Short mmCIF file of C-alpha atoms and ligand atoms in Angstrom, two decimals:
data_model
loop_
_atom_site.label_atom_id
_atom_site.label_comp_id
_atom_site.label_asym_id
_atom_site.label_seq_id
_atom_site.Cartn_x
_atom_site.Cartn_y
_atom_site.Cartn_z
CA UNK X 1 -3.80 63.27 1.45
CA UNK X 2 -1.10 60.60 1.36
CA UNK X 3 1.25 61.18 -1.51
CA UNK X 4 2.58 58.09 -3.29
CA UNK X 5 5.91 59.89 -3.52
CA UNK X 6 6.54 59.36 0.16
CA UNK X 7 6.38 55.56 -0.17
CA UNK X 8 9.91 54.13 -0.07
CA UNK X 9 9.08 51.65 -2.89
CA UNK X 10 7.34 52.10 -6.21
CA UNK X 11 4.01 50.36 -6.90
CA UNK X 12 5.46 47.90 -9.48
CA UNK X 13 8.11 46.93 -6.92
CA UNK X 14 5.46 46.39 -4.24
CA UNK X 15 3.40 44.30 -6.68
CA UNK X 16 6.45 42.19 -7.60
CA UNK X 17 7.35 41.68 -3.93
CA UNK X 18 3.77 40.67 -3.09
CA UNK X 19 3.74 38.21 -5.96
CA UNK X 20 7.06 36.72 -4.89
CA UNK X 21 5.90 36.47 -1.27
CA UNK X 22 2.65 34.78 -2.36
CA UNK X 23 4.57 32.35 -4.57
CA UNK X 24 6.97 31.60 -1.73
CA UNK X 25 4.08 31.01 0.69
CA UNK X 26 2.35 28.78 -1.85
CA UNK X 27 5.58 26.86 -2.42
CA UNK X 28 6.04 26.38 1.35
CA UNK X 29 2.40 25.35 1.74
CA UNK X 30 2.50 22.81 -1.08
CA UNK X 31 5.97 21.39 -0.51
CA UNK X 32 6.31 18.28 1.64
CA UNK X 33 6.80 19.03 5.31
CA UNK X 34 7.53 15.37 6.04
CA UNK X 35 11.07 14.18 6.76
CA UNK X 36 11.83 10.53 6.14
CA UNK X 37 13.84 9.03 9.02
CA UNK X 38 17.28 7.53 8.44
CA UNK X 39 16.22 3.91 8.15
CA UNK X 40 13.92 4.66 5.23
CA UNK X 41 14.92 3.23 1.84
CA UNK X 42 17.08 5.36 -0.48
CA UNK X 43 15.43 8.00 -2.68
CA UNK X 44 14.12 7.08 -6.11
CA UNK X 45 16.63 8.03 -8.76
CA UNK X 46 13.92 9.07 -11.19
CA UNK X 47 13.64 12.85 -11.54
CA UNK X 48 11.42 14.78 -9.14
CA UNK X 49 9.80 18.14 -9.71
CA UNK X 50 9.35 20.77 -7.01
CA UNK X 51 5.89 20.64 -5.39
CA UNK X 52 4.64 17.86 -7.69
CA UNK X 53 7.30 15.28 -6.77
CA UNK X 54 7.54 12.09 -8.83
CA UNK X 55 5.33 13.04 -11.77
CA UNK X 56 6.35 9.87 -13.62
CA UNK X 57 4.53 7.86 -10.99
CA UNK X 58 1.46 9.24 -12.74
CA UNK X 59 2.52 9.48 -16.33
CA UNK X 60 4.51 6.21 -16.62
CA UNK X 61 3.91 4.28 -13.45
CA UNK X 62 5.36 0.90 -14.36
CA UNK X 63 8.48 2.51 -15.92
CA UNK X 64 8.91 4.69 -12.83
CA UNK X 65 8.60 1.71 -10.52
CA UNK X 66 11.03 -0.46 -12.51
CA UNK X 67 13.68 2.24 -12.88
CA UNK X 68 13.49 3.19 -9.20
CA UNK X 69 13.48 -0.45 -8.05
CA UNK X 70 16.40 -1.49 -10.27
CA UNK X 71 18.53 1.48 -9.17
CA UNK X 72 17.90 0.91 -5.44
CA UNK X 73 20.29 -1.36 -3.54
CA UNK X 74 17.51 -3.21 -1.74
CA UNK X 75 14.82 -2.80 -4.41
CA UNK X 76 12.91 -0.46 -2.08
CA UNK X 77 12.88 3.30 -2.58
CA UNK X 78 11.22 6.45 -1.33
CA UNK X 79 9.70 9.42 -3.09
CA UNK X 80 7.14 12.18 -2.73
CA UNK X 81 3.94 12.64 -4.63
CA UNK X 82 2.95 16.19 -3.85
CA UNK X 83 3.12 16.34 -0.08
CA UNK X 84 2.60 12.61 0.34
CA UNK X 85 5.65 10.56 1.45
CA UNK X 86 5.68 7.16 -0.27
CA UNK X 87 7.82 4.04 0.06
CA UNK X 88 7.94 1.84 -3.03
CA UNK X 89 8.45 -1.80 -2.09
CA UNK X 90 9.51 -4.72 -4.25
CA UNK X 91 10.27 -8.43 -4.00
CA UNK X 92 8.59 -11.32 -2.16
CA UNK X 93 9.18 -9.72 1.26
CA UNK X 94 7.16 -6.70 0.16
CA UNK X 95 4.10 -8.88 -0.53
CA UNK X 96 3.93 -10.02 3.10
CA UNK X 97 0.95 -8.85 5.08
CA UNK X 98 1.65 -5.94 7.42
CA UNK X 99 -0.26 -3.79 9.82
CA UNK X 100 -0.90 -1.14 7.21
CA UNK X 101 -4.15 0.54 6.33
CA UNK X 102 -5.48 -0.38 2.90
CA UNK X 103 -8.34 2.05 2.97
CA UNK X 104 -6.32 5.11 3.88
CA UNK X 105 -3.81 4.18 1.19
CA UNK X 106 -6.38 3.92 -1.59
CA UNK X 107 -8.53 6.81 -0.38
CA UNK X 108 -5.75 9.31 -1.02
CA UNK X 109 -3.62 7.74 -3.75
CA UNK X 110 -6.01 5.80 -5.98
CA UNK X 111 -8.36 8.65 -6.73
CA UNK X 112 -10.76 6.90 -9.11
CA UNK X 113 -13.83 6.84 -6.90
CA UNK X 114 -16.21 9.63 -6.03
CA UNK X 115 -15.47 9.77 -2.35
CA UNK X 116 -11.71 9.46 -2.39
CA UNK X 117 -8.94 12.01 -2.29
CA UNK X 118 -9.60 13.94 0.85
CA UNK X 119 -8.31 13.10 4.30
CA UNK X 120 -11.82 13.38 5.77
CA UNK X 121 -13.66 11.43 3.04
CA UNK X 122 -16.03 8.65 4.04
CA UNK X 123 -13.75 6.20 2.22
CA UNK X 124 -11.17 7.23 4.77
CA UNK X 125 -13.45 6.75 7.74
CA UNK X 126 -12.51 3.61 9.68
CA UNK X 127 -16.08 3.02 10.85
CA UNK X 128 -17.17 2.97 7.21
CA UNK X 129 -14.29 1.48 5.21
CA UNK X 130 -11.93 0.01 7.77
CA UNK X 131 -11.62 -3.70 8.52
CA UNK X 132 -14.93 -4.91 9.92
CA UNK X 133 -16.44 -1.52 9.06
CA UNK X 134 -19.88 -0.86 7.59
CA UNK X 135 -18.82 -1.35 3.95
CA UNK X 136 -17.13 -4.71 4.58
CA UNK X 137 -19.97 -6.05 6.72
CA UNK X 138 -22.57 -5.19 4.11
CA UNK X 139 -20.69 -6.47 1.08
CA UNK X 140 -19.83 -9.75 2.80
CA UNK X 141 -23.53 -10.25 3.45
CA UNK X 142 -24.46 -9.52 -0.17
CA UNK X 143 -21.91 -12.04 -1.46
CA UNK X 144 -23.59 -14.98 0.30
CA UNK X 145 -24.72 -18.10 -1.57
CA UNK X 146 -28.41 -17.51 -0.83
CA UNK X 147 -28.27 -14.15 -2.59
CA UNK X 148 -26.55 -15.64 -5.65
CA UNK X 149 -29.11 -18.42 -5.70
CA UNK X 150 -31.94 -15.90 -5.66
CA UNK X 151 -30.49 -13.60 -8.29
CA UNK X 152 -29.11 -16.27 -10.65
CA UNK X 153 -32.22 -16.45 -12.91
CA UNK X 154 -32.18 -12.65 -13.29
CA UNK X 155 -28.45 -12.54 -14.00
CA UNK X 156 -28.83 -15.22 -16.67
CA UNK X 157 -31.84 -13.41 -18.15
CA UNK X 158 -29.89 -10.12 -18.30
CA UNK X 159 -27.06 -11.80 -20.20
CA UNK X 160 -29.44 -13.60 -22.52
CA UNK X 161 -31.41 -10.43 -23.32
CA UNK X 162 -28.23 -8.49 -24.15
CA UNK X 163 -26.90 -11.30 -26.34
CA UNK X 164 -30.27 -11.56 -28.12
CA UNK X 165 -29.97 -7.85 -28.89
CA UNK X 166 -26.47 -8.43 -30.25
CA UNK X 167 -27.81 -11.30 -32.34
CA UNK X 168 -30.28 -8.91 -34.01
CA UNK X 169 -27.59 -6.36 -34.88
CA UNK X 170 -27.33 -6.01 -38.68
CA UNK X 171 -23.53 -5.65 -38.59
CA UNK X 172 -22.70 -8.64 -36.40
CA UNK X 173 -19.70 -6.72 -35.14
CA UNK X 174 -19.31 -5.52 -31.56
CA UNK X 175 -16.77 -3.75 -29.39
CA UNK X 176 -16.72 -6.05 -26.33
CA UNK X 177 -15.26 -3.26 -24.19
CA UNK X 178 -18.53 -1.48 -24.74
CA UNK X 179 -21.24 -4.16 -25.17
CA UNK X 180 -19.89 -6.84 -22.82
CA UNK X 181 -18.73 -4.22 -20.31
CA UNK X 182 -22.34 -2.94 -20.20
CA UNK X 183 -23.61 -6.42 -19.38
CA UNK X 184 -21.18 -6.61 -16.45
CA UNK X 185 -22.38 -3.20 -15.31
CA UNK X 186 -25.99 -4.40 -15.33
CA UNK X 187 -25.12 -7.57 -13.38
CA UNK X 188 -23.10 -5.54 -10.87
CA UNK X 189 -26.00 -3.10 -10.43
CA UNK X 190 -28.32 -6.04 -9.75
CA UNK X 191 -25.93 -7.58 -7.24
CA UNK X 192 -24.83 -4.57 -5.19
CA UNK X 193 -27.30 -1.86 -6.27
CA UNK X 194 -30.95 -1.85 -7.18
CA UNK X 195 -33.37 -3.33 -9.67
CA UNK X 196 -34.96 0.05 -10.47
CA UNK X 197 -31.76 0.84 -12.38
CA UNK X 198 -30.82 -2.70 -13.47
CA UNK X 199 -34.25 -3.04 -15.17
CA UNK X 200 -34.20 0.34 -16.89
CA UNK X 201 -31.88 0.62 -19.95
CA UNK X 202 -31.99 4.44 -19.89
CA UNK X 203 -31.11 4.71 -16.21
CA UNK X 204 -28.41 2.07 -16.68
CA UNK X 205 -26.84 4.10 -19.48
CA UNK X 206 -27.14 7.35 -17.55
CA UNK X 207 -25.55 6.00 -14.37
CA UNK X 208 -22.82 4.22 -16.33
CA UNK X 209 -21.90 7.51 -18.01
CA UNK X 210 -21.71 9.19 -14.61
CA UNK X 211 -19.62 6.31 -13.25
CA UNK X 212 -17.21 6.62 -16.17
CA UNK X 213 -16.93 10.39 -15.71
CA UNK X 214 -15.90 9.90 -12.10
CA UNK X 215 -13.51 7.08 -12.96
CA UNK X 216 -11.75 9.04 -15.70
CA UNK X 217 -11.26 12.11 -13.50
CA UNK X 218 -8.34 10.62 -11.58
CA UNK X 219 -5.60 12.81 -13.05
CA UNK X 220 -2.30 13.80 -11.49
CA UNK X 221 -3.72 17.26 -10.78
CA UNK X 222 -6.85 15.96 -8.99
CA UNK X 223 -4.73 13.66 -6.84
CA UNK X 224 -2.12 16.28 -5.98
CA UNK X 225 -4.44 19.23 -5.46
CA UNK X 226 -7.87 17.77 -4.67
CA UNK X 227 -8.97 21.09 -3.20
CA UNK X 228 -8.28 22.98 -6.44
CA UNK X 229 -11.44 23.29 -8.57
CA UNK X 230 -9.85 22.02 -11.80
CA UNK X 231 -12.21 20.96 -14.63
CA UNK X 232 -11.64 17.29 -13.64
CA UNK X 233 -12.52 17.93 -10.00
CA UNK X 234 -15.62 19.89 -11.00
CA UNK X 235 -16.71 17.20 -13.45
CA UNK X 236 -16.13 14.48 -10.87
CA UNK X 237 -18.02 16.36 -8.18
CA UNK X 238 -21.00 16.96 -10.46
CA UNK X 239 -21.06 13.36 -11.74
CA UNK X 240 -20.67 11.96 -8.20
CA UNK X 241 -23.44 14.28 -7.00
CA UNK X 242 -25.78 13.15 -9.78
CA UNK X 243 -25.15 9.49 -8.99
CA UNK X 244 -25.95 10.19 -5.37
CA UNK X 245 -29.13 12.03 -6.33
CA UNK X 246 -30.37 9.17 -8.51
CA UNK X 247 -29.95 6.67 -5.67
CA UNK X 248 -31.31 9.13 -3.14
CA UNK X 249 -34.49 9.55 -5.16
CA UNK X 250 -35.04 5.79 -5.29
CA UNK X 251 -34.42 5.35 -1.55
CA UNK X 252 -36.69 8.25 -0.65
CA UNK X 253 -39.38 7.01 -2.99
CA UNK X 254 -39.37 3.56 -1.39
CA UNK X 255 -39.49 5.07 2.07
CA UNK X 256 -42.31 7.44 1.17
CA UNK X 257 -44.52 5.02 -0.74
CA UNK X 258 -43.71 1.92 1.28
CA UNK X 259 -43.24 0.06 -2.01
CA UNK X 260 -40.50 -2.45 -1.39
CA UNK X 261 -37.92 -3.78 -3.80
CA UNK X 262 -36.35 -7.21 -3.75
CA UNK X 263 -32.74 -6.19 -4.13
CA UNK X 264 -29.56 -5.12 -2.26
CA UNK X 265 -30.90 -1.59 -1.79
CA UNK X 266 -33.93 -2.95 0.06
CA UNK X 267 -31.65 -5.10 2.19
CA UNK X 268 -29.72 -1.97 3.23
CA UNK X 269 -32.92 -0.03 3.92
CA UNK X 270 -34.24 -2.93 6.01
CA UNK X 271 -31.07 -2.90 8.10
CA UNK X 272 -32.07 0.61 9.15
CA UNK X 273 -29.02 2.16 7.50
CA UNK X 274 -29.10 5.90 6.96
CA UNK X 275 -29.47 7.20 3.40
CA UNK X 276 -25.94 8.63 3.26
CA UNK X 277 -24.31 5.32 4.23
CA UNK X 278 -26.57 3.39 1.83
CA UNK X 279 -25.65 5.59 -1.09
CA UNK X 280 -21.95 5.62 -0.21
CA UNK X 281 -22.05 1.85 0.02
CA UNK X 282 -23.81 1.27 -3.30
CA UNK X 283 -21.61 3.70 -5.20
CA UNK X 284 -18.44 2.30 -3.56
CA UNK X 285 -19.49 -1.30 -4.26
CA UNK X 286 -20.26 -0.45 -7.90
CA UNK X 287 -16.74 0.91 -8.26
CA UNK X 288 -15.11 -2.08 -6.55
CA UNK X 289 -17.27 -4.42 -8.62
CA UNK X 290 -16.92 -2.95 -12.08
CA UNK X 291 -13.33 -1.74 -12.07
CA UNK X 292 -11.78 -5.13 -12.87
CA UNK X 293 -14.68 -7.38 -13.82
CA UNK X 294 -16.04 -5.36 -16.75
CA UNK X 295 -12.69 -5.11 -18.44
CA UNK X 296 -11.56 -8.69 -17.78
CA UNK X 297 -14.71 -10.33 -19.18
CA UNK X 298 -14.16 -8.39 -22.43
CA UNK X 299 -10.46 -9.26 -22.49
CA UNK X 300 -11.11 -12.97 -21.94
CA UNK X 301 -13.54 -13.14 -24.89
CA UNK X 302 -11.00 -11.24 -27.02
CA UNK X 303 -8.09 -13.45 -25.97
CA UNK X 304 -10.15 -16.55 -26.74
CA UNK X 305 -10.90 -15.20 -30.22
CA UNK X 306 -7.20 -15.24 -31.00
CA UNK X 307 -6.49 -18.66 -29.51
CA UNK X 308 -8.21 -21.57 -31.31
CA UNK X 309 -6.79 -24.03 -28.79
CA UNK X 310 -8.27 -22.31 -25.74
CA UNK X 311 -11.50 -21.46 -27.50
CA UNK X 312 -12.06 -25.11 -28.35
CA UNK X 313 -11.19 -26.16 -24.78
CA UNK X 314 -13.69 -23.66 -23.39
CA UNK X 315 -16.34 -24.80 -25.90
CA UNK X 316 -15.83 -28.39 -24.80
CA UNK X 317 -16.09 -27.34 -21.15
CA UNK X 318 -19.33 -25.43 -21.74
CA UNK X 319 -20.92 -28.38 -23.55
CA UNK X 320 -19.76 -30.81 -20.87
CA UNK X 321 -21.14 -28.60 -18.09
CA UNK X 322 -24.52 -28.39 -19.82
CA UNK X 323 -24.56 -32.15 -20.43
CA UNK X 324 -23.79 -32.87 -16.79
CA UNK X 325 -25.76 -30.22 -14.91
CA UNK X 326 -28.64 -29.08 -17.10
CA UNK X 327 -32.13 -29.87 -15.84
CA UNK X 328 -33.77 -28.95 -19.12
CA UNK X 329 -36.53 -31.47 -19.93
CA UNK X 330 -35.39 -31.69 -23.56
CA UNK X 331 -31.78 -32.91 -23.83
CA UNK X 332 -31.71 -31.83 -27.48
CA UNK X 333 -32.68 -28.22 -26.63
CA UNK X 334 -30.22 -25.54 -27.82
CA UNK X 335 -27.10 -25.32 -25.67
CA UNK X 336 -27.98 -21.83 -24.45
CA UNK X 337 -31.36 -23.08 -23.18
CA UNK X 338 -29.69 -25.94 -21.39
CA UNK X 339 -27.18 -23.57 -19.79
CA UNK X 340 -30.07 -21.44 -18.55
CA UNK X 341 -31.07 -24.27 -16.19
CA UNK X 342 -27.68 -24.70 -14.53
CA UNK X 343 -27.80 -24.31 -10.73
CA UNK X 344 -25.47 -21.99 -8.85
CA UNK X 345 -23.27 -24.92 -7.73
CA UNK X 346 -22.54 -25.79 -11.37
CA UNK X 347 -21.77 -22.20 -12.31
CA UNK X 348 -19.32 -22.05 -9.44
CA UNK X 349 -17.54 -25.35 -10.03
CA UNK X 350 -17.86 -26.60 -13.60
CA UNK X 351 -15.72 -24.06 -15.44
CA UNK X 352 -12.06 -24.48 -14.40
CA UNK X 353 -10.86 -23.72 -17.94
CA UNK X 354 -12.64 -20.36 -18.05
CA UNK X 355 -11.12 -19.77 -14.62
CA UNK X 356 -7.60 -20.27 -15.99
CA UNK X 357 -8.39 -17.89 -18.87
CA UNK X 358 -9.54 -15.26 -16.38
CA UNK X 359 -6.53 -15.87 -14.16
CA UNK X 360 -4.03 -14.99 -16.86
CA UNK X 361 -6.15 -12.06 -18.01
CA UNK X 362 -6.15 -10.68 -14.46
CA UNK X 363 -2.35 -11.12 -14.29
CA UNK X 364 -2.07 -8.84 -17.31
CA UNK X 365 -4.84 -6.39 -16.42
CA UNK X 366 -4.28 -5.81 -12.72
CA UNK X 367 -2.23 -2.75 -13.55
CA UNK X 368 -0.82 -0.15 -11.25
CA UNK X 369 -0.08 -0.26 -7.56
CA UNK X 370 -1.59 -1.63 -4.43
CA UNK X 371 -1.59 1.13 -1.81
CA UNK X 372 -1.33 1.13 1.96
CA UNK X 373 -0.59 3.70 4.66
CA UNK X 374 1.26 3.28 7.91
CA UNK X 375 -1.26 4.82 10.27
CA UNK X 376 0.49 3.47 13.36
CA UNK X 377 2.94 5.48 15.41
CA UNK X 378 5.79 3.04 14.83
CA UNK X 379 8.13 2.39 11.94
CA UNK X 380 7.43 -0.95 10.26
CA UNK X 381 10.36 -3.11 9.32
CA UNK X 382 10.36 -4.35 5.73
CA UNK X 383 12.86 -7.10 6.28
CA UNK X 384 16.30 -5.71 5.54
CA UNK X 385 16.71 -3.05 8.22
CA UNK X 386 14.69 -0.58 6.18
CA UNK X 387 11.40 0.76 7.44
CA UNK X 388 8.11 2.26 6.36
CA UNK X 389 7.94 5.21 8.74
CA UNK X 390 4.72 6.32 10.45
CA UNK X 391 2.55 8.47 8.23
CA UNK X 392 4.15 7.18 5.01
CA UNK X 393 2.25 5.47 2.21
CA UNK X 394 3.35 2.21 0.62
CA UNK X 395 3.08 1.50 -3.11
CA UNK X 396 3.64 -2.00 -4.43
CA UNK X 397 3.43 -2.33 -8.20
CA UNK X 398 1.79 -5.62 -9.17
CA UNK X 399 4.01 -5.85 -12.23
CA UNK X 400 6.84 -6.58 -9.78
CA UNK X 401 5.57 -10.16 -9.57
CA UNK X 402 2.96 -10.50 -12.35
CA UNK X 403 5.35 -9.29 -15.05
CA UNK X 404 8.49 -10.86 -13.60
CA UNK X 405 10.11 -13.08 -16.30
CA UNK X 406 11.82 -15.14 -13.57
CA UNK X 407 8.36 -16.19 -12.38
CA UNK X 408 6.16 -15.98 -15.49
CA UNK X 409 7.80 -17.05 -18.76
CA UNK X 410 7.15 -14.60 -21.58
CA UNK X 411 5.20 -12.47 -19.08
CA UNK X 412 3.49 -10.13 -21.56
CA UNK X 413 1.80 -13.04 -23.33
CA UNK X 414 -1.68 -14.28 -22.38
CA UNK X 415 -1.13 -17.98 -21.77
CA UNK X 416 -3.41 -19.82 -19.30
CA UNK X 417 -1.36 -23.01 -19.66
CA UNK X 418 1.30 -21.43 -17.45
CA UNK X 419 -0.80 -22.49 -14.43
CA UNK X 420 -1.29 -26.08 -15.53
CA UNK X 421 0.42 -29.15 -14.15
CA UNK X 422 4.04 -29.28 -15.20
CA UNK X 423 4.44 -25.48 -15.30
CA UNK X 424 2.58 -24.05 -12.32
CA UNK X 425 4.43 -20.76 -12.59
CA UNK X 426 2.23 -19.16 -9.95
CA UNK X 427 3.82 -21.49 -7.39
CA UNK X 428 7.39 -20.46 -8.23
CA UNK X 429 7.59 -17.74 -5.55
CA UNK X 430 5.59 -16.81 -2.45
CA UNK X 431 2.45 -14.91 -3.46
CA UNK X 432 3.62 -14.90 -7.09
CA UNK X 433 0.04 -14.47 -8.34
CA UNK X 434 -2.07 -12.13 -6.22
CA UNK X 435 -4.88 -11.39 -8.62
CA UNK X 436 -7.55 -11.71 -5.93
CA UNK X 437 -5.50 -9.99 -3.25
CA UNK X 438 -4.22 -11.99 -0.30
CA UNK X 439 -3.80 -12.22 3.47
CA UNK X 440 -5.65 -9.40 5.26
CA UNK X 441 -7.38 -8.08 2.14
CA UNK X 442 -8.62 -10.81 -0.18
CA UNK X 443 -11.10 -9.66 -2.80
CA UNK X 444 -14.56 -9.72 -1.26
CA UNK X 445 -16.25 -9.94 -4.65
CA UNK X 446 -14.28 -12.86 -6.12
CA UNK X 447 -17.17 -15.32 -6.14
CA UNK X 448 -19.44 -12.89 -7.92
CA UNK X 449 -16.67 -11.86 -10.36
CA UNK X 450 -16.10 -15.50 -11.30
CA UNK X 451 -19.82 -16.18 -11.54
CA UNK X 452 -20.47 -13.36 -13.99
CA UNK X 453 -17.33 -14.27 -15.94
CA UNK X 454 -18.56 -17.86 -16.30
CA UNK X 455 -22.13 -16.99 -17.26
CA UNK X 456 -21.19 -14.36 -19.86
CA UNK X 457 -18.39 -16.42 -21.41
CA UNK X 458 -20.42 -19.62 -21.54
CA UNK X 459 -23.54 -17.93 -22.97
CA UNK X 460 -21.55 -15.97 -25.55
CA UNK X 461 -19.67 -19.05 -26.71
CA UNK X 462 -22.82 -21.17 -26.76
CA UNK X 463 -24.62 -18.60 -28.87
CA UNK X 464 -21.96 -17.37 -31.29
CA UNK X 465 -19.07 -18.34 -33.51
CA UNK X 466 -16.80 -15.34 -33.52
CA UNK X 467 -13.46 -13.91 -34.50
CA UNK X 468 -11.26 -10.93 -33.67
CA UNK X 469 -11.57 -8.10 -36.21
CA UNK X 470 -11.18 -4.38 -36.72
CA UNK X 471 -14.14 -2.02 -36.78
CA UNK X 472 -14.97 -2.91 -40.40
CA UNK X 473 -14.95 -6.63 -39.66
CA UNK X 474 -11.58 -7.39 -41.25
CA UNK X 475 -9.93 -10.22 -39.28
CA UNK X 476 -6.92 -9.31 -37.13
CA UNK X 477 -4.59 -11.84 -35.59
CA UNK X 478 -4.05 -10.41 -32.11
CA UNK X 479 -5.26 -7.93 -29.52
CA UNK X 480 -3.15 -4.75 -29.20
CA UNK X 481 -0.40 -4.85 -26.56
CA UNK X 482 -1.40 -3.90 -23.03
CA UNK X 483 -0.10 -0.53 -21.80
CA UNK X 484 1.48 -1.60 -18.52
CA UNK X 485 1.90 2.03 -17.44
CA UNK X 486 -1.86 2.35 -16.84
CA UNK X 487 -3.17 2.60 -13.28
CA UNK X 488 -5.91 -0.03 -13.40
CA UNK X 489 -7.54 -2.55 -15.76
CA UNK X 490 -7.99 -0.78 -19.08
CA UNK X 491 -10.33 -1.23 -22.03
CA UNK X 492 -8.56 -2.19 -25.25
CA UNK X 493 -9.03 0.22 -28.13
CA UNK X 494 -9.92 -0.91 -31.63
CA UNK X 495 -10.80 -4.48 -30.62
CA UNK X 496 -13.96 -5.87 -32.23
CA UNK X 497 -15.62 -9.27 -32.33
CA UNK X 498 -17.42 -10.37 -35.47
CA UNK X 499 -19.99 -13.00 -34.63
CA UNK X 500 -22.58 -15.23 -36.23
CA UNK X 501 -25.25 -17.32 -34.55
CA UNK X 502 -24.18 -20.91 -33.99
CA UNK X 503 -26.30 -23.63 -35.43
CA UNK X 504 -26.90 -25.86 -32.42
C1 LIG G 1 -11.95 -9.72 -12.10
C2 LIG G 1 -12.50 -9.06 -11.11
C3 LIG G 1 -11.81 -8.63 -9.85
C4 LIG G 1 -10.47 -8.60 -9.53
C5 LIG G 1 -9.29 -9.01 -10.40
C6 LIG G 1 -10.36 -8.10 -8.17
C7 LIG G 1 -9.16 -7.94 -7.50
C8 LIG G 1 -9.04 -7.48 -6.20
C9 LIG G 1 -7.80 -7.32 -5.50
C10 LIG G 1 -6.42 -7.64 -6.07
C11 LIG G 1 -8.07 -6.84 -4.27
C12 LIG G 1 -7.06 -6.51 -3.17
C13 LIG G 1 -6.44 -5.15 -3.38
C14 LIG G 1 -5.31 -4.87 -2.44
O1 LIG G 1 -4.90 -5.73 -1.65
O2 LIG G 1 -4.79 -3.74 -2.49
C15 LIG G 1 -9.51 -6.69 -4.18
C16 LIG G 1 -10.18 -6.20 -3.09
C17 LIG G 1 -11.54 -5.99 -3.06
N1 LIG G 1 -12.45 -6.35 -4.03
FE1 LIG G 1 -12.05 -7.18 -5.82
N2 LIG G 1 -11.61 -7.82 -7.70
C18 LIG G 1 -12.53 -8.13 -8.68
C19 LIG G 1 -13.90 -8.03 -8.60
C20 LIG G 1 -14.57 -7.56 -7.51
C21 LIG G 1 -16.01 -7.47 -7.41
C22 LIG G 1 -17.00 -7.92 -8.49
C23 LIG G 1 -16.29 -6.91 -6.20
C24 LIG G 1 -17.62 -6.59 -5.57
C25 LIG G 1 -18.78 -6.71 -6.10
C26 LIG G 1 -15.03 -6.68 -5.52
C27 LIG G 1 -14.89 -6.14 -4.27
C28 LIG G 1 -13.70 -5.97 -3.61
C29 LIG G 1 -13.59 -5.36 -2.30
C30 LIG G 1 -14.74 -4.78 -1.48
C31 LIG G 1 -12.23 -5.37 -1.95
C32 LIG G 1 -11.60 -4.80 -0.69
C33 LIG G 1 -11.37 -5.88 0.35
C34 LIG G 1 -10.93 -5.30 1.68
O3 LIG G 1 -11.45 -4.25 2.06
O4 LIG G 1 -10.10 -5.90 2.34
N3 LIG G 1 -14.02 -7.09 -6.35
N4 LIG G 1 -10.09 -7.10 -5.37
#
């Protein structure tokens, strides 16, 4: 029998050595293997941790970006996030369109959608998400005028039904980041998803909860170690799986029974698309659609509540639009009934004031970074001799222009008049305002986002007088400040609207 005495090392020593070796191997495995070439920008001066890299990019993104940018000679800087090499760009030159991949950038670094985070995810598949890929082709088709024309009565009815429910509430106080956000979710479901869910309040609530679970799971840990089964990753996987199962059941049911729907899902089925692509599309489109719209509609109503001047301008605009475009047989019918007869052309053209309100809300709420990845084999010049090397990601923080006091006076203030004649701050620098994206990647849902913004705002204002309050209904003078360190449009906390039915 082998005696332990003949081993040259004791068991505790062997255990310690094994542990150290494992830790060393883990360290080597997790540490970046990428070497930035010489022409890359200088390193960010903000502290970096081993393995994790620039943790502040997660915890305080806008602060990290500003500090790094201001300390760098050219305004551009490099850093690691886990193993991922990233170049932070700033200034007008950075906003120029380049041959970089948007989808590969977001798939790994954004992390707030169910199919992101892994190199081989569908979101990262060029055939699916790339330019001209399946996702783009399908969403472009759904955003056509004929579809809006067809769905307009249903969209208006959805808004009306929700506002009627609000009108019956005994408190007359609502959190718009919950109630109005839910209306946007329903409209988005109708426009890129399916009526089976849009018509069913329970299924709407259930899928929204799953959506929110996935969205809130984008933590630093899930982004850095997507393969590690942390509670967030597990929760996200389960919620994503449940969403998929709900849609799968509806698709299978339609296929089995032959009962057709009249909605985007049916359109996808009729194209002969396979179930996996259909579900990936619908879930992806819901994320793209709700991320900014839901939050901005609620912010606009809240901003209006604190600005009598803009509220009265919007009221006047809503009345004028109804007077000009309504086809209601009774011109003295309530304003909301008149609005319900507006054609799509009016909804898309008669609300320039609401548009300005949304524009400045987007400037404040489009938080975080735009991401790209250099998937080419060549280094891309960024204008001053510096390059984005192959394989590196690019992060451009939208606060670089949207919160720049040299472009937008008093940048943290919501003030739609900054775009009006005489000020036109958005024209002060190239691509100063990029709220709908630009160049190679304009927002594909802009028309729908504006349409739902206009319908909800106009209906709400036609139906209610309202003011900004706390939860108990005590008036407050202003919305809380926006946390510019967030990674995407964020719901305000503690904002309530107290409303009463208008007598018109
Ligand atoms: C207020 C609401 C919205 C805002 C502020 C907004 C903003 C943006 C921005 C800034 C981009 C470009 C991102 C970049 O370049 O990195 C973008 C892209 C996109 N948006 Fe929107 N969006 C909104 C609503 C919507 C809606 C409702 C949909 C769909 C129903 C949608 C679908 C998309 C898609 C698919 C892209 C990617 C375009 C591409 O692949 O090139 N968006 N959006």
